XYZ file of C-alpha atoms in Angstrom:
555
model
C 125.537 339.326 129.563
C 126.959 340.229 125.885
C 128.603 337.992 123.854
C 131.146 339.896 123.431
C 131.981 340.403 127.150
C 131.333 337.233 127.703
C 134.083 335.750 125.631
C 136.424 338.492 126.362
C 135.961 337.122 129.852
C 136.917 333.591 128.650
C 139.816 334.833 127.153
C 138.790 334.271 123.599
C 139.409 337.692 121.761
C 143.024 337.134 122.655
C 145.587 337.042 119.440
C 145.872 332.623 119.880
C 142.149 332.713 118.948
C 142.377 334.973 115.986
C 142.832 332.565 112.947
C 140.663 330.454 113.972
C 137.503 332.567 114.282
C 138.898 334.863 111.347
C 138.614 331.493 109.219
C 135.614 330.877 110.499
C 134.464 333.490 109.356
C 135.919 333.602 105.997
C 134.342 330.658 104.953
C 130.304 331.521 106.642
C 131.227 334.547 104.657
C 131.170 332.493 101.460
C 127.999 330.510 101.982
C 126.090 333.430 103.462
C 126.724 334.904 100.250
C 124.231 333.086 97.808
C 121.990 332.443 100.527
C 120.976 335.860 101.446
C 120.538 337.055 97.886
C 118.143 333.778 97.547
C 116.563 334.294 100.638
C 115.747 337.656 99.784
C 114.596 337.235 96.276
C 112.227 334.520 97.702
C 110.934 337.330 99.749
C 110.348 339.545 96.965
C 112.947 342.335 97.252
C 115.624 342.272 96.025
C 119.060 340.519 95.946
C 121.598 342.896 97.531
C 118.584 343.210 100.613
C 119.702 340.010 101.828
C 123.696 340.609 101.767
C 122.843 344.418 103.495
C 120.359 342.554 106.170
C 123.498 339.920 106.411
C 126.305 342.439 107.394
C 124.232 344.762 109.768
C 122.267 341.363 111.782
C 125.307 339.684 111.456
C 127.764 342.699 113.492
C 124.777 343.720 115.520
C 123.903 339.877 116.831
C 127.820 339.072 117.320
C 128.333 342.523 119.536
C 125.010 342.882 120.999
C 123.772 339.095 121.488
C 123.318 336.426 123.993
C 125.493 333.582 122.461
C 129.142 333.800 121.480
C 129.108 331.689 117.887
C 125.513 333.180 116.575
C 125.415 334.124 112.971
C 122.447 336.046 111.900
C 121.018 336.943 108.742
C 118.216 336.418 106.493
C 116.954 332.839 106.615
C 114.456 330.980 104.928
C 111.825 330.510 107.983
C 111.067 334.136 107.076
C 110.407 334.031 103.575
C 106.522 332.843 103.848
C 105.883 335.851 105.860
C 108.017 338.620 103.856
C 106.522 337.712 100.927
C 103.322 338.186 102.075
C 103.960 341.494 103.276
C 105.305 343.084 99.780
C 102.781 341.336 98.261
C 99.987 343.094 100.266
C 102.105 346.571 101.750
C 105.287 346.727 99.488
C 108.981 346.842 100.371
C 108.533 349.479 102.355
C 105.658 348.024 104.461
C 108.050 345.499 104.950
C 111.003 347.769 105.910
C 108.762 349.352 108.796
C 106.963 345.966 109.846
C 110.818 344.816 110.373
C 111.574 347.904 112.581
C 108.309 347.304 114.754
C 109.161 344.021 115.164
C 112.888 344.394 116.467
C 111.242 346.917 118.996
C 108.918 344.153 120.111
C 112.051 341.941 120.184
C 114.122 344.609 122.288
C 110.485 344.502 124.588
C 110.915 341.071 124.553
C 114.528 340.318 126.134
C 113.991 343.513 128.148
C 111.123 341.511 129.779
C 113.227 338.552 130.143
C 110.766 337.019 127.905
C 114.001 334.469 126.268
C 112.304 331.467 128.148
C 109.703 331.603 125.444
C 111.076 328.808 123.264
C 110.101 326.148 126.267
C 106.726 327.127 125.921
C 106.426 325.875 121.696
C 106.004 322.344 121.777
C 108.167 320.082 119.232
C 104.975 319.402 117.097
C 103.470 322.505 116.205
C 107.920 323.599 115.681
C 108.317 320.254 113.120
C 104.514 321.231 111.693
C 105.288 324.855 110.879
C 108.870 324.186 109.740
C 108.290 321.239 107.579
C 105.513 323.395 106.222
C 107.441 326.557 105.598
C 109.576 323.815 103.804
C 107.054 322.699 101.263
C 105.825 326.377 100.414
C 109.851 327.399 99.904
C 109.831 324.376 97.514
C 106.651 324.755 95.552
C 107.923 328.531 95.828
C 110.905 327.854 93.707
C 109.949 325.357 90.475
C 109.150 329.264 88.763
C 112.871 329.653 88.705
C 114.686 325.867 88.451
C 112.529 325.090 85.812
C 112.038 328.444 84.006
C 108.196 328.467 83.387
C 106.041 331.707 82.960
C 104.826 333.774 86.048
C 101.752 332.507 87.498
C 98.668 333.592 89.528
C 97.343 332.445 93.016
C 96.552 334.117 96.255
C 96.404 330.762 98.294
C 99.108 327.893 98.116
C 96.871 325.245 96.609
C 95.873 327.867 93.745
C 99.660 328.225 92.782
C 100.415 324.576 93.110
C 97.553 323.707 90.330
C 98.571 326.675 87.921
C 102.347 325.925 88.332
C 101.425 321.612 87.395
C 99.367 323.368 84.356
C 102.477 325.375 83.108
C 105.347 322.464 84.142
C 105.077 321.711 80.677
C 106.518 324.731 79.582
C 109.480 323.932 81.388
C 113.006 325.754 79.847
C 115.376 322.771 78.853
C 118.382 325.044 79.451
C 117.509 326.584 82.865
C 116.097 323.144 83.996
C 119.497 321.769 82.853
C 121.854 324.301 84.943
C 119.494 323.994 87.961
C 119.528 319.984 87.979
C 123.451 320.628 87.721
C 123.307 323.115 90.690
C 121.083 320.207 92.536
C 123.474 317.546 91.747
C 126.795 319.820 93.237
C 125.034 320.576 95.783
C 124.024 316.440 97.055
C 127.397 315.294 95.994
C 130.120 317.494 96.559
C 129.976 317.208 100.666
C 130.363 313.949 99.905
C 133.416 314.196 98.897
C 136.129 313.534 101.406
C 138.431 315.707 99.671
C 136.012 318.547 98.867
C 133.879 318.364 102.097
C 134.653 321.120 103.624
C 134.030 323.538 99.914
C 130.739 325.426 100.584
C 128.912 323.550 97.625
C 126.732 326.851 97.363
C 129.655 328.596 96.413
C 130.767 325.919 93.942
C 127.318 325.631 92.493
C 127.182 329.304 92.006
C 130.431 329.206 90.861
C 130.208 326.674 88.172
C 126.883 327.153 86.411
C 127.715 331.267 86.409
C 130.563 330.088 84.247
C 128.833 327.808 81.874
C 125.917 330.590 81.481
C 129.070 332.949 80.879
C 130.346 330.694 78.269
C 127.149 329.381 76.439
C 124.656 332.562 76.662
C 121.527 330.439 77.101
C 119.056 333.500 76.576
C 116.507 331.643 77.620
C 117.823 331.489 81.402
C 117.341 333.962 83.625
C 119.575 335.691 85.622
C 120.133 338.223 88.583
C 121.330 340.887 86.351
C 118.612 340.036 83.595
C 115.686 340.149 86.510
C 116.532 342.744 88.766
C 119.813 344.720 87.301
C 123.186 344.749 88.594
C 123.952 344.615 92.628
C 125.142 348.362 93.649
C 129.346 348.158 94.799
C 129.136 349.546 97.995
C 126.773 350.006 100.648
C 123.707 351.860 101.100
C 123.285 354.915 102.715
C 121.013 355.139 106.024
C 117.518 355.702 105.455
C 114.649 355.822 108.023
C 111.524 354.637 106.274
C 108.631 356.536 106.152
C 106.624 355.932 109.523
C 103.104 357.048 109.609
C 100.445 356.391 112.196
C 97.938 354.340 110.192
C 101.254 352.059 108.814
C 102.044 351.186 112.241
C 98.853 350.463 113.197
C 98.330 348.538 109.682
C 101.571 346.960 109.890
C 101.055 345.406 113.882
C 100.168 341.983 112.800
C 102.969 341.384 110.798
C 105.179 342.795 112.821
C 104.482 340.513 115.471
C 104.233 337.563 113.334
C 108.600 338.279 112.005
C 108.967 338.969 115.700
C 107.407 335.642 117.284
C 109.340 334.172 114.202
C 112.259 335.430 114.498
C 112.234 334.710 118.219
C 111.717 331.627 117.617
C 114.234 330.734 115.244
C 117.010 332.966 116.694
C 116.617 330.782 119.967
C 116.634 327.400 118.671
C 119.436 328.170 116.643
C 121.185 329.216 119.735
C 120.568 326.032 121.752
C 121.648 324.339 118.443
C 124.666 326.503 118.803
C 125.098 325.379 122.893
C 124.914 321.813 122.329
C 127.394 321.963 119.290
C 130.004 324.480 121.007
C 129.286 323.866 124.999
C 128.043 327.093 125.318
C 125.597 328.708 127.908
C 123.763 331.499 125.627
C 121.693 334.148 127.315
C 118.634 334.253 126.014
C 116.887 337.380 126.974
C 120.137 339.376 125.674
C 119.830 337.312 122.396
C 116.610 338.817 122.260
C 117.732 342.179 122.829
C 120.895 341.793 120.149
C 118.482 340.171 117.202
C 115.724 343.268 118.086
C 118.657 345.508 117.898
C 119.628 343.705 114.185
C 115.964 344.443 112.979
C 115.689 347.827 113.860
C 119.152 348.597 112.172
C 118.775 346.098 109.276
C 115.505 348.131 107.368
C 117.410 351.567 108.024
C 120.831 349.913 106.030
C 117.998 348.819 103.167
C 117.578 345.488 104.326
C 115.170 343.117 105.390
C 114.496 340.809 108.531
C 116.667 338.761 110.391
C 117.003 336.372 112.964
C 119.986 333.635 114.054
C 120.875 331.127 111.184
C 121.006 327.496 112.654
C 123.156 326.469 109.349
C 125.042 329.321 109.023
C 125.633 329.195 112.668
C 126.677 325.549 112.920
C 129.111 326.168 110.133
C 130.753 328.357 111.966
C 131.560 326.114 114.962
C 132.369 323.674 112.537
C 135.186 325.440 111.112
C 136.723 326.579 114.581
C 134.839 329.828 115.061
C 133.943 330.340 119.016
C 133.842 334.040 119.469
C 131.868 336.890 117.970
C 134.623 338.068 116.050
C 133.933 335.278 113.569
C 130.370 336.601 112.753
C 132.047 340.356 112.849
C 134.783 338.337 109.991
C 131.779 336.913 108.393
C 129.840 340.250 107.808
C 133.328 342.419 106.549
C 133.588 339.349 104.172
C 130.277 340.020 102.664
C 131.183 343.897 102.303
C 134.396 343.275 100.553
C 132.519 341.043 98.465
C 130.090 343.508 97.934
C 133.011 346.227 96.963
C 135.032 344.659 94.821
C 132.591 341.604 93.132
C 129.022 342.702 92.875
C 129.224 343.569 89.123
C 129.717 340.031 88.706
C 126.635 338.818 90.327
C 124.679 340.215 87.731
C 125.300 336.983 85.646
C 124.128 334.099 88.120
C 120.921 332.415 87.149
C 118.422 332.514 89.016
C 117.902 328.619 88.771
C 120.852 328.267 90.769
C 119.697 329.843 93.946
C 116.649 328.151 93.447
C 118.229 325.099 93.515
C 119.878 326.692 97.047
C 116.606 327.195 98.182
C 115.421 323.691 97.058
C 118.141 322.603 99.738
C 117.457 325.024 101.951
C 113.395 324.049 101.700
C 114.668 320.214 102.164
C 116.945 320.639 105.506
C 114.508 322.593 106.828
C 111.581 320.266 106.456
C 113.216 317.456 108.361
C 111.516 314.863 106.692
C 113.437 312.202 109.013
C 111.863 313.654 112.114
C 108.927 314.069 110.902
C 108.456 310.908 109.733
C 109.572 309.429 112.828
C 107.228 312.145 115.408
C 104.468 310.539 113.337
C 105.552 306.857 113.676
C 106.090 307.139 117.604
C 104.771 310.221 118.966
C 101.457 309.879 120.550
C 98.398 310.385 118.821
C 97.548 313.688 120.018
C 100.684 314.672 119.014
C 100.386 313.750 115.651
C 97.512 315.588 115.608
C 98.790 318.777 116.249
C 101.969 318.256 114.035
C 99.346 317.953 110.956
C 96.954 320.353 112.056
C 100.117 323.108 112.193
C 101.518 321.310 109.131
C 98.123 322.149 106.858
C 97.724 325.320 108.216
C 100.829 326.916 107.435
C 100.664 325.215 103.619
C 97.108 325.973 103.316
C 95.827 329.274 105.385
C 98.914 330.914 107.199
C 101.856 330.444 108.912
C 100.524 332.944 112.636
C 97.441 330.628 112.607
C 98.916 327.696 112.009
C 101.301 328.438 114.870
C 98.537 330.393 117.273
C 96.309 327.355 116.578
C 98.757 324.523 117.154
C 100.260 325.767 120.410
C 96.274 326.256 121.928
C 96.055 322.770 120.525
C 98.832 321.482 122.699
C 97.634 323.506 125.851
C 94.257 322.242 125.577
C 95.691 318.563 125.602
C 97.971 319.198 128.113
C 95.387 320.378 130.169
C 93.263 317.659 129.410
C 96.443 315.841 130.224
C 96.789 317.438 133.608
C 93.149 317.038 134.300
C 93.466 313.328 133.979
C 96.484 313.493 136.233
C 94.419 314.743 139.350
C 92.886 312.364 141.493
C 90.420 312.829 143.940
C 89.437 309.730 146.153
C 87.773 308.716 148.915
C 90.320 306.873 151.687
C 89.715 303.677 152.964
C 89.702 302.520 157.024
C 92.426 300.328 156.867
C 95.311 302.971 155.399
C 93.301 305.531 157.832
C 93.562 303.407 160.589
C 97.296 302.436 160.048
C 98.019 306.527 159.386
C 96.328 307.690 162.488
C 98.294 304.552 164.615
C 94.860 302.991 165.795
C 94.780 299.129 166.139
C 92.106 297.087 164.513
C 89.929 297.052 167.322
C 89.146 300.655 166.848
C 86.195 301.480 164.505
C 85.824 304.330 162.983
C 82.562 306.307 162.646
C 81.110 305.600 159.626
C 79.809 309.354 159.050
C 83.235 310.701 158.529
C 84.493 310.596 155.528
C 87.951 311.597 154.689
C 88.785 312.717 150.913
C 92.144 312.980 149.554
C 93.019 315.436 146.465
C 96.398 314.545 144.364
C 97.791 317.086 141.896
C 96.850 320.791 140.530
C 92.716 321.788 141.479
C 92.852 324.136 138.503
C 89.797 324.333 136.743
C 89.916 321.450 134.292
C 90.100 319.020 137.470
C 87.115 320.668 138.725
C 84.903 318.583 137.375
C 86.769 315.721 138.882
C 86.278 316.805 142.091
C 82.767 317.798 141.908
C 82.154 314.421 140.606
C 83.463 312.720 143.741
C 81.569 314.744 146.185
C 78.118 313.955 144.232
C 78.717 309.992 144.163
C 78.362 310.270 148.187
C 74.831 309.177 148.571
C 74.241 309.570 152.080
C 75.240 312.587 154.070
C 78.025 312.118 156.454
C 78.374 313.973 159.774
C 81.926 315.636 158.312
C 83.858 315.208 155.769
C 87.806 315.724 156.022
C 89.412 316.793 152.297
C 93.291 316.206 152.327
C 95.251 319.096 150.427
C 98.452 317.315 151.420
C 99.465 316.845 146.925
C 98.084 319.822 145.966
C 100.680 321.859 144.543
C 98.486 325.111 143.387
C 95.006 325.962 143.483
C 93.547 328.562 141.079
C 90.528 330.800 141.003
C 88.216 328.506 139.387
C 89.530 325.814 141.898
C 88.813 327.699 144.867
C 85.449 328.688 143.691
C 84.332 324.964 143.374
C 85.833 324.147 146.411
C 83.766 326.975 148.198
C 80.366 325.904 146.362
C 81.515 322.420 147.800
C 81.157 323.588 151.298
C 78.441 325.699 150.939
C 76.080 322.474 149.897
C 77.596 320.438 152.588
C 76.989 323.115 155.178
C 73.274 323.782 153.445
C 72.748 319.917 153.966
C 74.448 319.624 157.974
C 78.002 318.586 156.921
C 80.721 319.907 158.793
C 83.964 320.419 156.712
C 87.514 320.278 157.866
C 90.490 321.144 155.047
C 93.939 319.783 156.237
C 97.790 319.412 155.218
C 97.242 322.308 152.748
C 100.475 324.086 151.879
C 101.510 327.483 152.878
C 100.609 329.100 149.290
C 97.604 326.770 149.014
C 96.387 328.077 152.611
C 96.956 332.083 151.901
C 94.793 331.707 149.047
C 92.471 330.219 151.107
C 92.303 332.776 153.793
C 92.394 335.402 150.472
C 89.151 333.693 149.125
C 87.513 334.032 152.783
C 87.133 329.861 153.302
C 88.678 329.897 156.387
C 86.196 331.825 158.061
C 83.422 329.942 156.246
C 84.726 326.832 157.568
C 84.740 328.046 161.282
C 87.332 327.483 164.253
C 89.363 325.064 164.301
C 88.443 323.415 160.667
C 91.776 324.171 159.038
C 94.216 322.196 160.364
C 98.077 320.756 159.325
C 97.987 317.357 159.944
C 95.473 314.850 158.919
C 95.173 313.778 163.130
C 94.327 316.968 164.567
C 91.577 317.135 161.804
C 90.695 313.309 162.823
C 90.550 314.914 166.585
C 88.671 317.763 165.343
C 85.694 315.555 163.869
C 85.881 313.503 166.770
C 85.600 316.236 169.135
C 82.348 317.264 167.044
C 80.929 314.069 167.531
C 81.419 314.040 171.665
C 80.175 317.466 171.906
C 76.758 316.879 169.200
C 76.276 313.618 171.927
C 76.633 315.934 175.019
C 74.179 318.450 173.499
C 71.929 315.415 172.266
C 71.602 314.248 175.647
């Protein structure tokens, strides 16, 4: 269901709800505001990208999306990526990799795909974020301490050139962005002067003192990049060729994967904050709808903004008309103030993004997943960690979640027992007294848990450790949930030998799935009449009855 008819439904558009979410979002408004233009001149466009790709996300998530208080935008998750991609294709690679990757959203949602966060484990998620964190750090020191441009394709290359030039460090722009650091720390913790966005104040502030003072060694929006256009931009359609797209597929699916990603967690941040219930195939749909809009208003990628979105609940906001408020904020500010942008340094929003690099890095958590979290664990949290500092943010992820499904399978494969069953719990099960003795060439097998193909090996391992040959073997299917192709196929290789070598087989207590697939796969008639039965007795009769009738014919 929308958002939007979803809360119409709960009676929040109604006037009593108005201030509320209209204050709301007033004041995401304001801190969306320095945070887009640094997101987006960490991505390499530049500044008013990030408040266009805030007001189109941000009116086409609240109208279009699966959760009532999302605020979307640019964020800094995305900045590794976009970067990348006007490194290597330009902005207007980027522009059509967005589009192709809010059509892979819309795919998404439409294929009621929103289920996908369950599937990324909470290591490789703490890995890659905590190592998007350290690149948007190491990303930054250019502009909070004012050194020279450097060189360096890979992460490691830029970290050594950027320790070779720290010396060259501006006094003035290190200055204003340690000031920017400092308001930023402090000021929430303020009682009185909690609830001030410190962005604003920081940007705020040290715009004045650069005002006042002139430090022309300090850099500054307008002294980078020019002044910030009043007014917004008129609709565009990039220029879409064949060999772009099919250049521009890998990225596209790494900022949709992303964004998925992000745009999801933020909205269960968002539930568990606000009691919500968010739909997450239409969020899907509503951020693919953002991405294909946001490149054709000249902006850049988007996705749902955990901070952002948490600020709005904070601050009373618990419809979409707050993120509608938030985004007509940003173009009034973009009407009537954008000349005045031109004079913020740029070591201010670095010192943003220094924030931004340190809340998203969860140090905390990370610190404590590696304390307590199992070993394995650990190892894929550092594996994804490296990888995305290191080599690449898709690998790291793509290798860290095959990481965790090989141990979980490992995990699984562990989990499966296969075992032979004793006389006494067989004797007690079928109700015979202790006087009875059972035949010692039946043996009865029991399996427990998935036969998937990493348990194969399990069973096959059983089977071989009988060393004599029993008359018939009985295999209990009573705790096996699922069987899959490779299962099957070891099961049938299983009664082929035993057949091969005089050994009757019976199969009982499968379920219903377990036995269609078994019929599918052609065992049944392999096994003969009367070897499939429900309940481990009849089977017990079964073998029984082979034994009286191989006496009769012996005799």
């Amino acid at each position: 269901m929308l958002a939007i008819v979803d809360a119409k439904r709960a009676g929040l558009l109604g006037r009593r709800h108005w201030a509320s979410n209209i204050i709301a979002g007033l004041i995401v408004g304001v801190v969306a505001l320095p945070l887009a233009m640094a997101f987006a001149i960490a991505s390499g466009v530049k500044p008013e990208q990030g408040i266009y790709t805030a007001i189109v996300a941000g009116i086409a998530v609240s109208l279009f999306g699966g959760s009532r208080v999302q605020i979307a935008g640019p964020t800094g998750a995305f900045i590794v990526i976009l970067s990348g991609i006007v490194a290597t294709h330009g902005v207007e690679g980027l522009q059509i990799a967005t589009l192709m990757a809010g059509v892979i959203l819309l795919l998404f949602g439409v294929a009621r795909m929103g289920a996908i966060i369950k599937f990324i484990p909470v290591p490789v998620i703490a890995g890659f974020t905590a190592g998007i964190g350290v690149i948007i750090w190491v990303g930054q020191w250019k502009d909070f301490f004012g050194l020279p441009a450097v060189e360096g394709l890979h992460f490691h290359q830029k970290l050594w050139n950027l320790l070779q030039v720290l010396p060259q460090m501006d006094p003035a722009t290190t200055g204003l962005a340690l000031l920017s650091l400092a308001l930023l720390i402090f000021l929430p913790r303020i009682p009185t002067l909690s609830r001030v966005p410190g962005p604003l104040v920081a940007l705020v502030v040290v715009t004045l003192i650069q005002a006042v003072f002139g430090f022309e060694s300090v850099a500054t929006i307008g002294s980078t990049f020019g002044e910030i256009p009043s007014g917004l931009p008129a609709f565009k359609l990039p220029e879409i060729t064949l060999v772009r797209l099919v250049e521009l597929i890998g990225p596209a699916f790494a900022i949709a994967m992303l964004g998925a990603i992000e745009s999801l967690l933020s909205a269960v941040v968002a539930d568990g904050m606000a009691g919500t219930r968010h739909n997450s195939n239409q969020e899907l749909i509503g951020q693919g709808l953002a991405n294909v809009l946001a490149p054709m208003f000249g902006g850049i990628a988007a996705t749902g903004a955990i901070a952002r979105t948490a600020t709005n609940i904070r601050n009373g906001g618990n419809s979409p008309i707050a993120g509608i408020v938030h985004a007509l904020t940003l173009v009034l500010v973009l009407i009537l103030l954008a000349p005045l942008a031109a004079g913020i340094p740029l070591a201010t929003l670095a010192a943003i993004l220094f924030m931004v690099a340190w809340n998203m890095s969860e140090l905390r958590h990370v610190v404590r997943l590696i304390k307590r979290a199992p070993r394995a664990d650990v190892v894929i949290l550092l594996v994804t960690f490296g990888l995305t500092v290191f080599a690449d943010l898709v690998v790291a992820v793509n290798i860290g979640v095959v990481l965790a499904m090989l141990h979980f399978l490992r995990r699984m494969a562990e989990s499966v027992v296969v075992r032979q069953q004793d006389g006494g719990s067989l004797q007690r099960e079928l109700g015979l007294d202790g006087s009875h003795k059972l035949p010692a060439d039946i043996l009865v097998y029991a399996v427990e848990g998935p036969f998937f193909f990493a348990a194969v090996d399990t069973f096959e391992r059983v089977l071989a450790d009988t060393h004599t040959d029993p008359r018939v073997v009985i295999i209990r299917l009573a705790h096996v949930p699922f069987m899959d192709a490779t299962g099957l196929k070891a099961l049938d290789e299983a009664i082929q030998e035993l057949h091969q070598r005089g050994v009757r087989v019976i199969l009982t207590e499968a379920n219903e799935k377990v036995q269609k697939k078994l019929k599918r796969m052609g065992l049944t008639d392999k096994l003969g009449s009367g070897c499939m039965t429900q309940h481990i007795g009849q089977a017990w009769a079964r073998a029984e009855q082979d034994e009286t009738g191989d006496a009769a014919n012996a005799a």
